[in-house]
Amino acid sequence: MTKKFAKTIRARARSERRSIAQLIRERGSVAQFARDLSKISGRPVTWARVNNWIIRGSVSKTMAVYVHKLTGAPLAELLR
């Protein structure tokens, strides 16, 4: 595999990833996303917690499975 080919594969994979912010925008607002997660997980999830995920660019490990169930995003993408 040439270096040029490997770079294009990585660039395409990066462009196909959806950021946490995009996943949340698809579901509506940050507060709505937090409410939906609270229902699924059975634990209280605040909008501030979800907003911190947007700032960090990743989801906490304890909530990754629930975010996966809610959005359908791959777990590997959520835990990067």
PDB file of C-alpha atoms in Angstrom, residues 2-77:
ATOM      1  CA  THR A   2       1.422   3.362  -0.947  1.00  0.00           C
ATOM      2  CA  LYS A   3       1.594   6.284   1.437  1.00  0.00           C
ATOM      3  CA  LYS A   4      -0.682   8.353  -0.774  1.00  0.00           C
ATOM      4  CA  PHE A   5      -3.347   5.635  -0.784  1.00  0.00           C
ATOM      5  CA  ALA A   6      -3.125   5.226   3.004  1.00  0.00           C
ATOM      6  CA  LYS A   7      -3.552   8.980   3.486  1.00  0.00           C
ATOM      7  CA  THR A   8      -6.688   9.049   1.358  1.00  0.00           C
ATOM      8  CA  ILE A   9      -8.201   6.160   3.321  1.00  0.00           C
ATOM      9  CA  ARG A  10      -7.571   7.947   6.625  1.00  0.00           C
ATOM     10  CA  ALA A  11      -8.908  11.237   5.273  1.00  0.00           C
ATOM     11  CA  ARG A  12     -12.076   9.563   4.007  1.00  0.00           C
ATOM     12  CA  ALA A  13     -12.623   7.803   7.347  1.00  0.00           C
ATOM     13  CA  ARG A  14     -12.220  11.106   9.195  1.00  0.00           C
ATOM     14  CA  SER A  15     -14.678  12.863   6.915  1.00  0.00           C
ATOM     15  CA  GLU A  16     -17.274  10.107   7.355  1.00  0.00           C
ATOM     16  CA  ARG A  17     -17.175  10.329  11.160  1.00  0.00           C
ATOM     17  CA  ARG A  18     -19.859  12.332  12.819  1.00  0.00           C
ATOM     18  CA  SER A  19     -18.838  14.475  15.737  1.00  0.00           C
ATOM     19  CA  ILE A  20     -20.675  14.383  19.031  1.00  0.00           C
ATOM     20  CA  ALA A  21     -22.085  17.825  18.252  1.00  0.00           C
ATOM     21  CA  GLN A  22     -23.515  16.559  14.945  1.00  0.00           C
ATOM     22  CA  LEU A  23     -25.114  13.560  16.656  1.00  0.00           C
ATOM     23  CA  ILE A  24     -26.772  15.837  19.190  1.00  0.00           C
ATOM     24  CA  ARG A  25     -27.955  18.326  16.559  1.00  0.00           C
ATOM     25  CA  GLU A  26     -29.618  15.474  14.671  1.00  0.00           C
ATOM     26  CA  ARG A  27     -31.656  14.656  17.801  1.00  0.00           C
ATOM     27  CA  GLY A  28     -32.655  18.284  18.448  1.00  0.00           C
ATOM     28  CA  SER A  29     -31.259  20.311  21.321  1.00  0.00           C
ATOM     29  CA  VAL A  30     -28.696  19.476  23.990  1.00  0.00           C
ATOM     30  CA  ALA A  31     -31.438  19.445  26.621  1.00  0.00           C
ATOM     31  CA  GLN A  32     -33.612  17.069  24.578  1.00  0.00           C
ATOM     32  CA  PHE A  33     -30.664  14.759  24.039  1.00  0.00           C
ATOM     33  CA  ALA A  34     -30.028  14.736  27.801  1.00  0.00           C
ATOM     34  CA  ARG A  35     -33.705  13.951  28.508  1.00  0.00           C
ATOM     35  CA  ASP A  36     -33.673  11.088  25.996  1.00  0.00           C
ATOM     36  CA  LEU A  37     -30.503   9.673  27.545  1.00  0.00           C
ATOM     37  CA  SER A  38     -32.063   9.899  31.006  1.00  0.00           C
ATOM     38  CA  LYS A  39     -35.014   7.838  29.820  1.00  0.00           C
ATOM     39  CA  ILE A  40     -32.844   5.184  28.178  1.00  0.00           C
ATOM     40  CA  SER A  41     -30.234   4.881  30.921  1.00  0.00           C
ATOM     41  CA  GLY A  42     -32.469   5.288  33.948  1.00  0.00           C
ATOM     42  CA  ARG A  43     -29.954   7.775  35.366  1.00  0.00           C
ATOM     43  CA  PRO A  44     -30.277  11.544  35.473  1.00  0.00           C
ATOM     44  CA  VAL A  45     -28.292  13.163  32.655  1.00  0.00           C
ATOM     45  CA  THR A  46     -28.043  16.952  32.626  1.00  0.00           C
ATOM     46  CA  TRP A  47     -27.603  19.204  29.634  1.00  0.00           C
ATOM     47  CA  ALA A  48     -24.324  20.418  31.184  1.00  0.00           C
ATOM     48  CA  ARG A  49     -22.933  16.895  31.088  1.00  0.00           C
ATOM     49  CA  VAL A  50     -23.877  16.528  27.430  1.00  0.00           C
ATOM     50  CA  ASN A  51     -22.429  19.958  26.676  1.00  0.00           C
ATOM     51  CA  ASN A  52     -19.111  18.863  28.208  1.00  0.00           C
ATOM     52  CA  TRP A  53     -19.064  15.942  25.764  1.00  0.00           C
ATOM     53  CA  ILE A  54     -19.418  18.415  22.909  1.00  0.00           C
ATOM     54  CA  ILE A  55     -16.530  20.498  24.241  1.00  0.00           C
ATOM     55  CA  ARG A  56     -14.310  17.423  24.765  1.00  0.00           C
ATOM     56  CA  GLY A  57     -15.375  15.737  21.542  1.00  0.00           C
ATOM     57  CA  SER A  58     -16.016  12.386  23.217  1.00  0.00           C
ATOM     58  CA  VAL A  59     -18.601  10.680  25.383  1.00  0.00           C
ATOM     59  CA  SER A  60     -17.901   9.334  28.858  1.00  0.00           C
ATOM     60  CA  LYS A  61     -17.280   5.600  28.937  1.00  0.00           C
ATOM     61  CA  THR A  62     -20.196   5.010  31.287  1.00  0.00           C
ATOM     62  CA  MET A  63     -22.685   6.543  28.851  1.00  0.00           C
ATOM     63  CA  ALA A  64     -21.214   5.387  25.517  1.00  0.00           C
ATOM     64  CA  VAL A  65     -23.510   2.352  25.232  1.00  0.00           C
ATOM     65  CA  TYR A  66     -26.609   4.476  25.863  1.00  0.00           C
ATOM     66  CA  VAL A  67     -25.509   7.108  23.336  1.00  0.00           C
ATOM     67  CA  HIS A  68     -24.913   4.266  20.872  1.00  0.00           C
ATOM     68  CA  LYS A  69     -28.455   2.958  21.454  1.00  0.00           C
ATOM     69  CA  LEU A  70     -29.911   6.446  21.046  1.00  0.00           C
ATOM     70  CA  THR A  71     -27.973   7.553  17.958  1.00  0.00           C
ATOM     71  CA  GLY A  72     -26.782   4.363  16.300  1.00  0.00           C
ATOM     72  CA  ALA A  73     -23.228   5.724  16.130  1.00  0.00           C
ATOM     73  CA  PRO A  74     -20.464   3.086  16.303  1.00  0.00           C
ATOM     74  CA  LEU A  75     -18.973   2.613  19.772  1.00  0.00           C
ATOM     75  CA  ALA A  76     -15.434   3.041  18.430  1.00  0.00           C
ATOM     76  CA  GLU A  77     -16.411   6.471  17.146  1.00  0.00           C
TER      77      GLU A  77
END
